[in-house]
Tab-separated table of N, CA and C and ligand atoms in Angstrom:
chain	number	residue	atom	x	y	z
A	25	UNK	N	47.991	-5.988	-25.255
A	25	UNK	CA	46.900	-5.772	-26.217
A	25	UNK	C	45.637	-6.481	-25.745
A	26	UNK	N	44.299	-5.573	-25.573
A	26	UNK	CA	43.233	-6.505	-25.214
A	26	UNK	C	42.607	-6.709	-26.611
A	27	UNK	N	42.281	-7.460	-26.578
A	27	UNK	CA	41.124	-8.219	-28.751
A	27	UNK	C	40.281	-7.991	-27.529
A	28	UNK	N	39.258	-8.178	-29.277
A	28	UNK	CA	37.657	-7.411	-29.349
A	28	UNK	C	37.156	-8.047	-28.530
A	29	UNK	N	36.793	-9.562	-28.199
A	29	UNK	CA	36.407	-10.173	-26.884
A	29	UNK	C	36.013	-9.464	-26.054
A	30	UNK	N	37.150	-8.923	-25.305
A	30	UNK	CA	36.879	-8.367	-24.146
A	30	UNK	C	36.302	-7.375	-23.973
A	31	UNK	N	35.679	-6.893	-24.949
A	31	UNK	CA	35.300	-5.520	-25.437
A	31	UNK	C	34.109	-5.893	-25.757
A	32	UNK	N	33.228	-7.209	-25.672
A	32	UNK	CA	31.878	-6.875	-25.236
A	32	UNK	C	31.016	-6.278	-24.039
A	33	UNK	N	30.217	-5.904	-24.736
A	33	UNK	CA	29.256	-4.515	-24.436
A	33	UNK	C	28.109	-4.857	-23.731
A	34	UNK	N	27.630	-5.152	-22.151
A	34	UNK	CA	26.206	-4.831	-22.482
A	34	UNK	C	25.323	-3.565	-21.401
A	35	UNK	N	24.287	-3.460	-21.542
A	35	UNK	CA	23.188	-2.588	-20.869
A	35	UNK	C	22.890	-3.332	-19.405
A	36	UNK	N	23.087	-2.530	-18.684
A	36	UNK	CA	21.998	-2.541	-17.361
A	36	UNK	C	21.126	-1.816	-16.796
A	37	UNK	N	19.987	-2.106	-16.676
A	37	UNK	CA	18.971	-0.684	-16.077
A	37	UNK	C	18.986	-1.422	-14.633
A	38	UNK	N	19.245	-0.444	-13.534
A	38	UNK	CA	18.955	-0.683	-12.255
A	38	UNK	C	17.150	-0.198	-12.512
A	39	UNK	N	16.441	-0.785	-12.231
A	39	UNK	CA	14.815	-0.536	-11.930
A	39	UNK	C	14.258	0.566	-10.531
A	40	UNK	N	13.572	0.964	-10.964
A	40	UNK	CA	12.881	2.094	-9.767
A	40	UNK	C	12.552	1.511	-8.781
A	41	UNK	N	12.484	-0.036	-8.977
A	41	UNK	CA	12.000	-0.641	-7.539
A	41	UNK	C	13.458	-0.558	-6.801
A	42	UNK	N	14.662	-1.076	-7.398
A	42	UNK	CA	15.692	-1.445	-6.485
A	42	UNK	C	15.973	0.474	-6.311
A	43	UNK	N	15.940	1.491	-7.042
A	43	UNK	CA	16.221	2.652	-6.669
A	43	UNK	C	15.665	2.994	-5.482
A	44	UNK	N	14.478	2.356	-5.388
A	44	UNK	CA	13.272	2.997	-3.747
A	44	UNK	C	14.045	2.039	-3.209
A	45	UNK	N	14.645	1.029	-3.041
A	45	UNK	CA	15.055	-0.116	-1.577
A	45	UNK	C	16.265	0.332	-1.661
A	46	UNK	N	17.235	1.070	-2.043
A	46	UNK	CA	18.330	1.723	-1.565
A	46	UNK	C	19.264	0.449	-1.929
A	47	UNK	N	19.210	-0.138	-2.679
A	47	UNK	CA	19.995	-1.444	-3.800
A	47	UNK	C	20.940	-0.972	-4.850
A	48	UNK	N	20.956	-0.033	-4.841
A	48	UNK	CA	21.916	0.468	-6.277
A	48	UNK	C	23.575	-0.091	-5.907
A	49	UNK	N	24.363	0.644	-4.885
A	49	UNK	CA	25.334	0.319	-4.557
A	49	UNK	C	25.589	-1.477	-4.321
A	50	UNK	N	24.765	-2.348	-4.106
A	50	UNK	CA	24.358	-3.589	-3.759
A	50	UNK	C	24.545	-4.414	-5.534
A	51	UNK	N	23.772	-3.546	-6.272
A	51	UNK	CA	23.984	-4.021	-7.353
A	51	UNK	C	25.385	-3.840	-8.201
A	52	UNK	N	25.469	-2.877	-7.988
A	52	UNK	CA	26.624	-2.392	-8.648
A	52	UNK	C	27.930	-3.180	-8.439
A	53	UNK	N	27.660	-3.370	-6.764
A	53	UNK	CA	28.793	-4.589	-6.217
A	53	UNK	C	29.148	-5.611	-7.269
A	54	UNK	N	27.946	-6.347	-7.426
A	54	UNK	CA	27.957	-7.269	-8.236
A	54	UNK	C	28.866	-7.903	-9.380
A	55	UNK	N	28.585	-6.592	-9.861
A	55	UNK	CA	29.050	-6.443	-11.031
A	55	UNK	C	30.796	-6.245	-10.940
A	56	UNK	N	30.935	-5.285	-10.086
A	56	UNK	CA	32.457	-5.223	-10.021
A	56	UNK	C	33.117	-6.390	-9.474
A	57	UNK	N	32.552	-7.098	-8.600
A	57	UNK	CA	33.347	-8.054	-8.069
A	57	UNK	C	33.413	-9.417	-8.823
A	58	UNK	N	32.857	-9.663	-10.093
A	58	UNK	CA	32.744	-10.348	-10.859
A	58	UNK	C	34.255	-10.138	-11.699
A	59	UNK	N	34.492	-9.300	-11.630
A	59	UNK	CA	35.613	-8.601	-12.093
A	59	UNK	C	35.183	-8.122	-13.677
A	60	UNK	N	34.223	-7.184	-13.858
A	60	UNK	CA	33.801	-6.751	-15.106
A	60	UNK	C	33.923	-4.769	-14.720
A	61	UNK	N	33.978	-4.566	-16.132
A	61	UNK	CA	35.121	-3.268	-16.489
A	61	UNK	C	33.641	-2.503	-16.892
A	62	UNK	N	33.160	-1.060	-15.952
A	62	UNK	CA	32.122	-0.045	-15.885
A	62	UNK	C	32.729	0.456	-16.769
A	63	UNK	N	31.750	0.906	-18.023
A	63	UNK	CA	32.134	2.101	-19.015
A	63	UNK	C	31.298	2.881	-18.910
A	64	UNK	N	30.051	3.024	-18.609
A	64	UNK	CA	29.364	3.755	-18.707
A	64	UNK	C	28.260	3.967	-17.707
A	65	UNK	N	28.108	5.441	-16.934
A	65	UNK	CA	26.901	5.175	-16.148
A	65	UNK	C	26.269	6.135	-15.665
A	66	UNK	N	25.058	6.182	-15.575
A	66	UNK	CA	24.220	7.830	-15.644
A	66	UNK	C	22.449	7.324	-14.831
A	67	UNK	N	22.050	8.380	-14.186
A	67	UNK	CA	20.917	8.491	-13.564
A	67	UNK	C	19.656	9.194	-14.756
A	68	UNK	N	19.096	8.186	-14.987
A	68	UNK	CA	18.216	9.309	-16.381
A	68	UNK	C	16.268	8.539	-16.083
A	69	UNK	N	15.567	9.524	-16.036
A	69	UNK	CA	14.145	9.609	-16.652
A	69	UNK	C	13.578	8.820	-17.794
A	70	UNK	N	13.353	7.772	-17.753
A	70	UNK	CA	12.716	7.313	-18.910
A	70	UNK	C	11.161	7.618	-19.552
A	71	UNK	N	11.389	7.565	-21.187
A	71	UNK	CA	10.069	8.256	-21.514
A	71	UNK	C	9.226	6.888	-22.181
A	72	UNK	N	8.041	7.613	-22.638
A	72	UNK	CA	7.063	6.323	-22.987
A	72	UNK	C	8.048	6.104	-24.903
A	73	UNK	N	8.503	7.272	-25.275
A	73	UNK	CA	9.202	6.813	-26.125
A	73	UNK	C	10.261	5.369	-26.242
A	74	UNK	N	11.274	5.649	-25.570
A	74	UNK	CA	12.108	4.668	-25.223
A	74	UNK	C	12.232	3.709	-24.511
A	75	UNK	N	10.928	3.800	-23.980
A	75	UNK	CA	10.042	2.099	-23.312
A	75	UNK	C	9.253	1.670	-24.484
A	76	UNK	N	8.861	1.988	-25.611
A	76	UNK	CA	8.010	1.412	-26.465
A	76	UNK	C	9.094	0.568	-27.541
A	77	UNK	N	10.513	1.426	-27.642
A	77	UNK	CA	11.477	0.282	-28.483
A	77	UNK	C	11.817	-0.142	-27.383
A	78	UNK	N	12.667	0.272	-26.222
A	78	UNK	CA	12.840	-0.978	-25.422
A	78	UNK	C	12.332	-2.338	-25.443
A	79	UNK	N	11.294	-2.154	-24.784
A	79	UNK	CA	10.082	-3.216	-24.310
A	79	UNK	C	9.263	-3.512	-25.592
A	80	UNK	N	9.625	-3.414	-27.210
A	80	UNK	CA	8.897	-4.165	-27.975
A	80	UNK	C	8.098	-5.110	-28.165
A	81	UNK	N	9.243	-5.524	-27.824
A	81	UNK	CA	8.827	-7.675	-27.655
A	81	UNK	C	7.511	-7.715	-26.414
A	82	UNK	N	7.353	-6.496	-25.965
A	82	UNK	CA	6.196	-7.166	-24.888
A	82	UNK	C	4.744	-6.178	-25.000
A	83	UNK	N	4.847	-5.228	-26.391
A	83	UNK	CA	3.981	-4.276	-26.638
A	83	UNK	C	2.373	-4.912	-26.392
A	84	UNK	N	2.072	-5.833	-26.591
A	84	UNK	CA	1.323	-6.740	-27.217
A	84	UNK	C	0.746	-7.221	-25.684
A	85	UNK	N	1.043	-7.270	-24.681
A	85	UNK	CA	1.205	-8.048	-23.064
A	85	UNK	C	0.336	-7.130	-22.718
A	86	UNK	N	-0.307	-7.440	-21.833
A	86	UNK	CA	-2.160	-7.192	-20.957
A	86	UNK	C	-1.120	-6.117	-19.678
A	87	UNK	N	0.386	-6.534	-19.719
A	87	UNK	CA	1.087	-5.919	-18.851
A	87	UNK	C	1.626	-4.496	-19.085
A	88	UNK	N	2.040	-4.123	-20.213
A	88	UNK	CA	2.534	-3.278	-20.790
A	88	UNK	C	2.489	-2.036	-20.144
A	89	UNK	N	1.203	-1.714	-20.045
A	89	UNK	CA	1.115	-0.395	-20.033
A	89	UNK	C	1.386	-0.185	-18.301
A	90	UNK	N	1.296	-0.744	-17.464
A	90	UNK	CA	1.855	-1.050	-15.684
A	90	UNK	C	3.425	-1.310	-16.018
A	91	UNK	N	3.643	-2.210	-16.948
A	91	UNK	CA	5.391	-1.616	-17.009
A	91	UNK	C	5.616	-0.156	-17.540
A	92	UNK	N	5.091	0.071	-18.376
A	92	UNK	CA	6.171	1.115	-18.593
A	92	UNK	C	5.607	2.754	-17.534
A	93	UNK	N	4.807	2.672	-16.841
A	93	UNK	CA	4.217	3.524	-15.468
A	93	UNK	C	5.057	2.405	-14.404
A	94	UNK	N	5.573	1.761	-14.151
A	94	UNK	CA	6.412	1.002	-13.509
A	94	UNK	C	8.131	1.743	-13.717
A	95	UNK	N	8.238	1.644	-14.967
A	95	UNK	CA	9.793	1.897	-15.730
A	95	UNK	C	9.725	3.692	-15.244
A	96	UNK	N	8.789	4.269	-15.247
A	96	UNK	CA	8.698	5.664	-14.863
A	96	UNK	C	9.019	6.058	-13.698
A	97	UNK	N	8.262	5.065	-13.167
A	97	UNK	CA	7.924	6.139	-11.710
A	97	UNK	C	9.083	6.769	-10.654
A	98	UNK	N	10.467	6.118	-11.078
A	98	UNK	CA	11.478	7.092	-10.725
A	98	UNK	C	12.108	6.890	-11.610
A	99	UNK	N	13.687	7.951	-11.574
A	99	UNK	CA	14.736	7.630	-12.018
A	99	UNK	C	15.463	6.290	-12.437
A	100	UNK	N	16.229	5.404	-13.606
A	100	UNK	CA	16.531	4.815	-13.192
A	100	UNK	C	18.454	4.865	-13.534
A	101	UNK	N	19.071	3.692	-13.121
A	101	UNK	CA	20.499	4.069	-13.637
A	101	UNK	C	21.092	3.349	-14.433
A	102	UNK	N	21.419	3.723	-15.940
A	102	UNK	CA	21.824	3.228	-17.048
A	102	UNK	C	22.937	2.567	-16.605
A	103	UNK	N	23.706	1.648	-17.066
A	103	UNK	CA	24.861	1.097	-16.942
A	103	UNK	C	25.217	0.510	-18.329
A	104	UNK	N	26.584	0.754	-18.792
A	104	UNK	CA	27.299	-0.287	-19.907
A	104	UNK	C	28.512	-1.094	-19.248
A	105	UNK	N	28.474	-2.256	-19.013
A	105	UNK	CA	29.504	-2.735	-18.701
A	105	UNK	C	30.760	-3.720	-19.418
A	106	UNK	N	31.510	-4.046	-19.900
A	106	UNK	CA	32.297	-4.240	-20.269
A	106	UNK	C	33.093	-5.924	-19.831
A	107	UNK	N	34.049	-6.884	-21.042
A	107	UNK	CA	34.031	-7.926	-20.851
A	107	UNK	C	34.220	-9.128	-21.468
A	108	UNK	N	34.561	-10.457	-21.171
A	108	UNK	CA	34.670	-11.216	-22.372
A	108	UNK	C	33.197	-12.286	-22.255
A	109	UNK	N	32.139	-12.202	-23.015
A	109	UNK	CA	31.435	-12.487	-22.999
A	109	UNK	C	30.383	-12.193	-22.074
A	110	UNK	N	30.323	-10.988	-22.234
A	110	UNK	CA	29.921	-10.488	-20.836
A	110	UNK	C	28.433	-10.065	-21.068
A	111	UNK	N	27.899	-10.485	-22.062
A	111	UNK	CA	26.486	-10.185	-22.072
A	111	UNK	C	25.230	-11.041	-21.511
A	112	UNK	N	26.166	-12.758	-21.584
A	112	UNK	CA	25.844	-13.451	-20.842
A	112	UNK	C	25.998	-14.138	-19.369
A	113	UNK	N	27.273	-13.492	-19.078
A	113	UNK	CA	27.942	-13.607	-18.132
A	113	UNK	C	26.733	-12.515	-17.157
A	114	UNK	N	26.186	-11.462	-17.812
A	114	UNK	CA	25.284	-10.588	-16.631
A	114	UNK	C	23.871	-11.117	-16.563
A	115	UNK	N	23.496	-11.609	-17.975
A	115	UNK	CA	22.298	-12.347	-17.554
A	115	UNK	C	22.330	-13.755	-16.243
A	116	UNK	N	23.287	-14.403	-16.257
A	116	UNK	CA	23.442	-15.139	-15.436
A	116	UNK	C	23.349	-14.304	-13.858
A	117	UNK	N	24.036	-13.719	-13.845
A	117	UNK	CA	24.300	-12.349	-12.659
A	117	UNK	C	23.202	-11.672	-12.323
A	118	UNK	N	22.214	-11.795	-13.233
A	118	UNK	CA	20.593	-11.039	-12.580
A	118	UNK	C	19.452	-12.474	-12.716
A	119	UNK	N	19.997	-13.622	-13.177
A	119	UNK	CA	19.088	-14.682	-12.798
A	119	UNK	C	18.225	-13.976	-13.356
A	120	UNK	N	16.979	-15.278	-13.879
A	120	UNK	CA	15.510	-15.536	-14.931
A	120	UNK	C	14.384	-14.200	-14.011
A	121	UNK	N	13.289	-13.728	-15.470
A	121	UNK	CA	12.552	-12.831	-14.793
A	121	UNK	C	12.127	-12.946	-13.652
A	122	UNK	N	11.113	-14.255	-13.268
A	122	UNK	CA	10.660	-14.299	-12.541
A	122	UNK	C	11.268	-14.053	-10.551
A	123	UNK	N	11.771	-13.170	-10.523
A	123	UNK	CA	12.768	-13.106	-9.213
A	123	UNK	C	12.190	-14.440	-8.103
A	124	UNK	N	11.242	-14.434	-7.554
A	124	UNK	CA	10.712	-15.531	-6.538
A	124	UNK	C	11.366	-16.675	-6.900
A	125	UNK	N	11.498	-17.070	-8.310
A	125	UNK	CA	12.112	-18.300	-8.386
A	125	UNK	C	13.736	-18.003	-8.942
A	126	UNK	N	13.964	-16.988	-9.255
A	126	UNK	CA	15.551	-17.007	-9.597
A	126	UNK	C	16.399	-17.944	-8.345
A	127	UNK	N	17.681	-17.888	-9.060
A	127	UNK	CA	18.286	-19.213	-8.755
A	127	UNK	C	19.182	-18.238	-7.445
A	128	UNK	N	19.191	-18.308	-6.016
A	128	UNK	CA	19.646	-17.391	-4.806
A	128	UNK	C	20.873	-17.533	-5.320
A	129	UNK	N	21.662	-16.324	-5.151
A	129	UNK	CA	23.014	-16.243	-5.249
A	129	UNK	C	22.753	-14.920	-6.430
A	130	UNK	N	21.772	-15.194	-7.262
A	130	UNK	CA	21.920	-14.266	-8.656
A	130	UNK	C	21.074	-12.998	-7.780
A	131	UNK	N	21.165	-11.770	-8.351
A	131	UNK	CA	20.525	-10.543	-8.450
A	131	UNK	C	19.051	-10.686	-7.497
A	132	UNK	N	18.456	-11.049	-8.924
A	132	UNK	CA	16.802	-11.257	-8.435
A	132	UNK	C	16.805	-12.176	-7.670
A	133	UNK	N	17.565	-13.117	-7.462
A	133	UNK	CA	17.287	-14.370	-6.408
A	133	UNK	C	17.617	-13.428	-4.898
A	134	UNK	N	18.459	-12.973	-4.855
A	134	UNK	CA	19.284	-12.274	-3.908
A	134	UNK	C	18.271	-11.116	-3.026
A	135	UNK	N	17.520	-10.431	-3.997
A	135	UNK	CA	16.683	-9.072	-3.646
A	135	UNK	C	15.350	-9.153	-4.222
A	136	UNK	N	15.049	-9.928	-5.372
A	136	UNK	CA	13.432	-9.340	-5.437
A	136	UNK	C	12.591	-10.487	-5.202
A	137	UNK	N	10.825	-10.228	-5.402
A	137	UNK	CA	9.901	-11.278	-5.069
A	137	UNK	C	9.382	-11.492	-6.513
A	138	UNK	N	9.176	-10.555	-7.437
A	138	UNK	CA	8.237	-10.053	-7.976
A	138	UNK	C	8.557	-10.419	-9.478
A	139	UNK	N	7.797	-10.632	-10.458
A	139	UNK	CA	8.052	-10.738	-12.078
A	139	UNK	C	7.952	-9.196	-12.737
A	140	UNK	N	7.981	-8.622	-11.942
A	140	UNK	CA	7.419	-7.172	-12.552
A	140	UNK	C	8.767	-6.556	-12.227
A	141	UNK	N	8.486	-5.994	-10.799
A	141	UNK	CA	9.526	-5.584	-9.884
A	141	UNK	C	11.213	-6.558	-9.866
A	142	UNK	N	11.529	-7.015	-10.541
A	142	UNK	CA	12.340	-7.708	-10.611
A	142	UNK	C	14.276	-6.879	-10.889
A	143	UNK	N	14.176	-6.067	-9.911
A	143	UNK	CA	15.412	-4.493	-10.016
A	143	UNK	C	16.648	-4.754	-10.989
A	144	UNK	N	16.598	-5.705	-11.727
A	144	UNK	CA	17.421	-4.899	-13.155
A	144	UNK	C	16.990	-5.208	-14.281
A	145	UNK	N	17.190	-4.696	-15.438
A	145	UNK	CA	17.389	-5.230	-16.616
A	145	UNK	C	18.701	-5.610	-17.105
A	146	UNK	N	18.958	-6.378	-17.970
A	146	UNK	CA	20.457	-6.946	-18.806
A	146	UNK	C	19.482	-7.288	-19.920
A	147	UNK	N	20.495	-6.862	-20.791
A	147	UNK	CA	20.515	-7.088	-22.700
A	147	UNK	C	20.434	-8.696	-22.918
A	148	UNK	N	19.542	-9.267	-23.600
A	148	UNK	CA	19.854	-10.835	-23.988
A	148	UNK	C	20.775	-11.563	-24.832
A	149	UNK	N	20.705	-10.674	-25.533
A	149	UNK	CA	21.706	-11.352	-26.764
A	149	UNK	C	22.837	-10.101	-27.083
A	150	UNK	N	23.848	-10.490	-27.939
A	150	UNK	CA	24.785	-9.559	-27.583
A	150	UNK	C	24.490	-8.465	-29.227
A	151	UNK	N	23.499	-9.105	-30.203
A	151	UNK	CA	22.971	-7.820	-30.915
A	151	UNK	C	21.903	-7.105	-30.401
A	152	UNK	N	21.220	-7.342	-29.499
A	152	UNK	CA	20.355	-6.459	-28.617
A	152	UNK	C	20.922	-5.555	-27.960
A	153	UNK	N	22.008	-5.875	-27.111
A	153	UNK	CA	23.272	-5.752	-26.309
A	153	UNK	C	23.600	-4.486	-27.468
A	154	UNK	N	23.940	-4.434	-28.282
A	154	UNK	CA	24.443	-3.564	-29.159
A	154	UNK	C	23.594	-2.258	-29.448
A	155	UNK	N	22.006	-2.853	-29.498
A	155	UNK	CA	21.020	-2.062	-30.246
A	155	UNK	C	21.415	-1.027	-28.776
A	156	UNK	N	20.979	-1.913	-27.724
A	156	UNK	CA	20.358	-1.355	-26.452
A	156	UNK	C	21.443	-0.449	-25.706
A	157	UNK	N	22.525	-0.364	-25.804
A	157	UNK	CA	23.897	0.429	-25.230
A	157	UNK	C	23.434	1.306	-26.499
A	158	UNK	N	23.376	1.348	-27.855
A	158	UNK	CA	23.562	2.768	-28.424
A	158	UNK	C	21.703	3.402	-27.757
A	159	UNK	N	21.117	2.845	-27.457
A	159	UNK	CA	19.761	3.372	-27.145
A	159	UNK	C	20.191	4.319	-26.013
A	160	UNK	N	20.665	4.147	-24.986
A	160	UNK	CA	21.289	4.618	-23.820
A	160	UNK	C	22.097	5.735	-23.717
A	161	UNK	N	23.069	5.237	-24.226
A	161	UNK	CA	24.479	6.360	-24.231
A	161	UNK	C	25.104	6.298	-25.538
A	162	UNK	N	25.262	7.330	-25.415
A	162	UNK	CA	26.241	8.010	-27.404
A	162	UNK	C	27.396	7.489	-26.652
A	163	UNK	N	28.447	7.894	-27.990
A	163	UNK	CA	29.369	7.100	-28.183
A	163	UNK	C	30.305	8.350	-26.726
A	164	UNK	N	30.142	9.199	-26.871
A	164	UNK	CA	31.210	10.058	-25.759
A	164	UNK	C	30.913	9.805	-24.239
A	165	UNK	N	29.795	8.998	-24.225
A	165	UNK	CA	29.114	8.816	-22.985
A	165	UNK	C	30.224	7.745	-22.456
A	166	UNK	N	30.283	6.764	-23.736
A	166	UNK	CA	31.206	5.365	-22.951
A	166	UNK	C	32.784	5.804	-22.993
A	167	UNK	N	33.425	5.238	-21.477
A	167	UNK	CA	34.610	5.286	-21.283
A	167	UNK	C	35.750	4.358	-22.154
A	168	UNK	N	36.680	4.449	-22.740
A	168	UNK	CA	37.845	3.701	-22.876
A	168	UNK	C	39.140	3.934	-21.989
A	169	UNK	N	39.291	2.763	-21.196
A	169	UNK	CA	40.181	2.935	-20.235
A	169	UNK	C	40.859	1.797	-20.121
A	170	UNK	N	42.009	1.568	-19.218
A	170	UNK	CA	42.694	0.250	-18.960
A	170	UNK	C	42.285	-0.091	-17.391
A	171	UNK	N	41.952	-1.210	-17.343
A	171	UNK	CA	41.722	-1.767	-15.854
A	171	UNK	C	42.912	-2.489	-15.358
A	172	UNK	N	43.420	-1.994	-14.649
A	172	UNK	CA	45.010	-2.638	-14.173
A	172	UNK	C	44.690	-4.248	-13.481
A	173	UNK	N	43.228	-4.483	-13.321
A	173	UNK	CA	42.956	-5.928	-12.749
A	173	UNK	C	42.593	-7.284	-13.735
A	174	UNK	N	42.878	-6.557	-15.087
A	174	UNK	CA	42.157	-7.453	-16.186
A	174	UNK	C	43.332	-8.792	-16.012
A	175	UNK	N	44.662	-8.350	-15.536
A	175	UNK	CA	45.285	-9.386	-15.453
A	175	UNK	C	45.688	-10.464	-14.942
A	176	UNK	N	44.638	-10.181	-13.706
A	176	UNK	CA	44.298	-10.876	-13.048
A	176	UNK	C	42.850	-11.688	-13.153
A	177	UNK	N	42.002	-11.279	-13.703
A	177	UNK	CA	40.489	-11.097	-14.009
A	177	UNK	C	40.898	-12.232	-15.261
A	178	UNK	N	41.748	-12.187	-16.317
A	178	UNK	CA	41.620	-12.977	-17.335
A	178	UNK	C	43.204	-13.755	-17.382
A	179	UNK	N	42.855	-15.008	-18.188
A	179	UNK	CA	44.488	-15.481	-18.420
A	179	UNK	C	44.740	-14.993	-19.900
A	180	UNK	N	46.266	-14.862	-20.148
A	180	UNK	CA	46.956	-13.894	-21.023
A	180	UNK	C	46.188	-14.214	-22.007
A	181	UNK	N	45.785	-15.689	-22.505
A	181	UNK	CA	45.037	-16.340	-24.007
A	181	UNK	C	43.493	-15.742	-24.039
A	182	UNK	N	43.102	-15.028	-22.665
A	182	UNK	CA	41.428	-14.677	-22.994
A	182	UNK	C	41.515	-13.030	-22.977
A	183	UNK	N	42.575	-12.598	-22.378
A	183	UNK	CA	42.796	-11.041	-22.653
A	183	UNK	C	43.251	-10.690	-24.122
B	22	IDP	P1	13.915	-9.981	-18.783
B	22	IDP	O1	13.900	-8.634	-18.080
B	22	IDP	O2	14.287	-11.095	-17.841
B	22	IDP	O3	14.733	-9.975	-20.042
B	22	IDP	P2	11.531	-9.862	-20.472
B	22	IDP	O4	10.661	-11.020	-20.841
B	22	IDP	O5	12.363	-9.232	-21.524
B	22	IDP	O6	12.406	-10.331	-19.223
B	22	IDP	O7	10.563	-8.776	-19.835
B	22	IDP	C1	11.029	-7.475	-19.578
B	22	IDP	C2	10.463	-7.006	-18.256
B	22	IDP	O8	9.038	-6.937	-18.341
B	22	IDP	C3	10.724	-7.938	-17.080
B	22	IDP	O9	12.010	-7.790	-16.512
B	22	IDP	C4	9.632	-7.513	-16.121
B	22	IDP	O10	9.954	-6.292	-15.470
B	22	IDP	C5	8.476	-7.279	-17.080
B	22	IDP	N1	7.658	-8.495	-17.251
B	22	IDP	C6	7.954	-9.584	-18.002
B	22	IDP	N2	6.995	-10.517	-17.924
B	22	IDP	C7	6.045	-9.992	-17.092
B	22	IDP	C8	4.773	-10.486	-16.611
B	22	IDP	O11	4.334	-11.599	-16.927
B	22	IDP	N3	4.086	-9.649	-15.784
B	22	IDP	C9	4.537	-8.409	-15.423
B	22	IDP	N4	5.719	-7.922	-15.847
B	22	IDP	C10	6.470	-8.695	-16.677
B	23	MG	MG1	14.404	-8.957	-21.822
């Protein structure tokens, strides 16, 4: 039996910058070898709609409008990933906005320069985490599956 734990939820946007540097597979690594469980994942167009709730919190920023013509300018690739505490467990995994100073080893420390360009997003909190996975993908979009490595990945008391 896995409990709800492990069954946190969060969002990843791979960014159009890491899509142009050929980083997707690089990122994605990441994530799996952390030993965290892909439910969900799709190549999609973002509109100025769903950058304006996205990016709320930054409507207001002299930056705004270069992000979200930033968030456009290609494709990017949705991700839900799956986990026990795993909403923070990925923020750690893509390291603080500012990439130049992220901490090497994390995401942005690893690949970007830039506060802008900084090739992913992750959900902050795990009710954002919530808002931001139903923003993304409906409910048929996300997988329920068994990962034959969780038992290894967790001890019996955290599965
Ligand atoms: P986060 O992505 O680390 O959660 P937020 O503050 O939520 O950081 O900002 C969302 C995104 O907006 C950042 O990842 C980055 O792409 C962009 N951004 C944030 N602050 C700046 C800035 O000062 N200049 C330009 N872009 C910014
Ligand atoms: Mg944020």
């Amino acid at each position: 039996m896995i409990f709800d734990g492990v069954r946190e939820k969060t969002l990843v946007l791979v960014k159009p910058d890491a899509i142009q540097r050929g980083l997707i597979g690089e990122i994605v690594a990441r994530f799996e070898r952390k030993g965290l469980k892909l439910v969900g994942i799709k190549m999609m167009n973002l509109n100025d709609e769903v950058l304006k709730e996205h990016y709320a919190h930054l409507a207001d920023k002299p930056f705004f409008a270069s992000l979200k013509n930033f968030m456009k300018s290609s494709p990017v690739i949705a991700m839900c990933w799956e986990g026990l505490e795993v909403v923070s467990a990925v923020r750690l995994l893509c390291g603080i906005t500012k990439a130049r100073a992220a901490e090497a080893g994390s995401i942005r420390g690893d690949f970007a320069m830039s506060v802008s360009c900084n090739v992913v997003h992750a959900s902050d909190t795990v009710d954002n985490a919530k808002r931001e996975v139903a923003r993304f993908f409906t409910e048929d979009e996300l997988q329920d599956y068994r990962k034959s490595e969780y038992e290894h990945v967790y001890a019996e008391d955290e599965r």
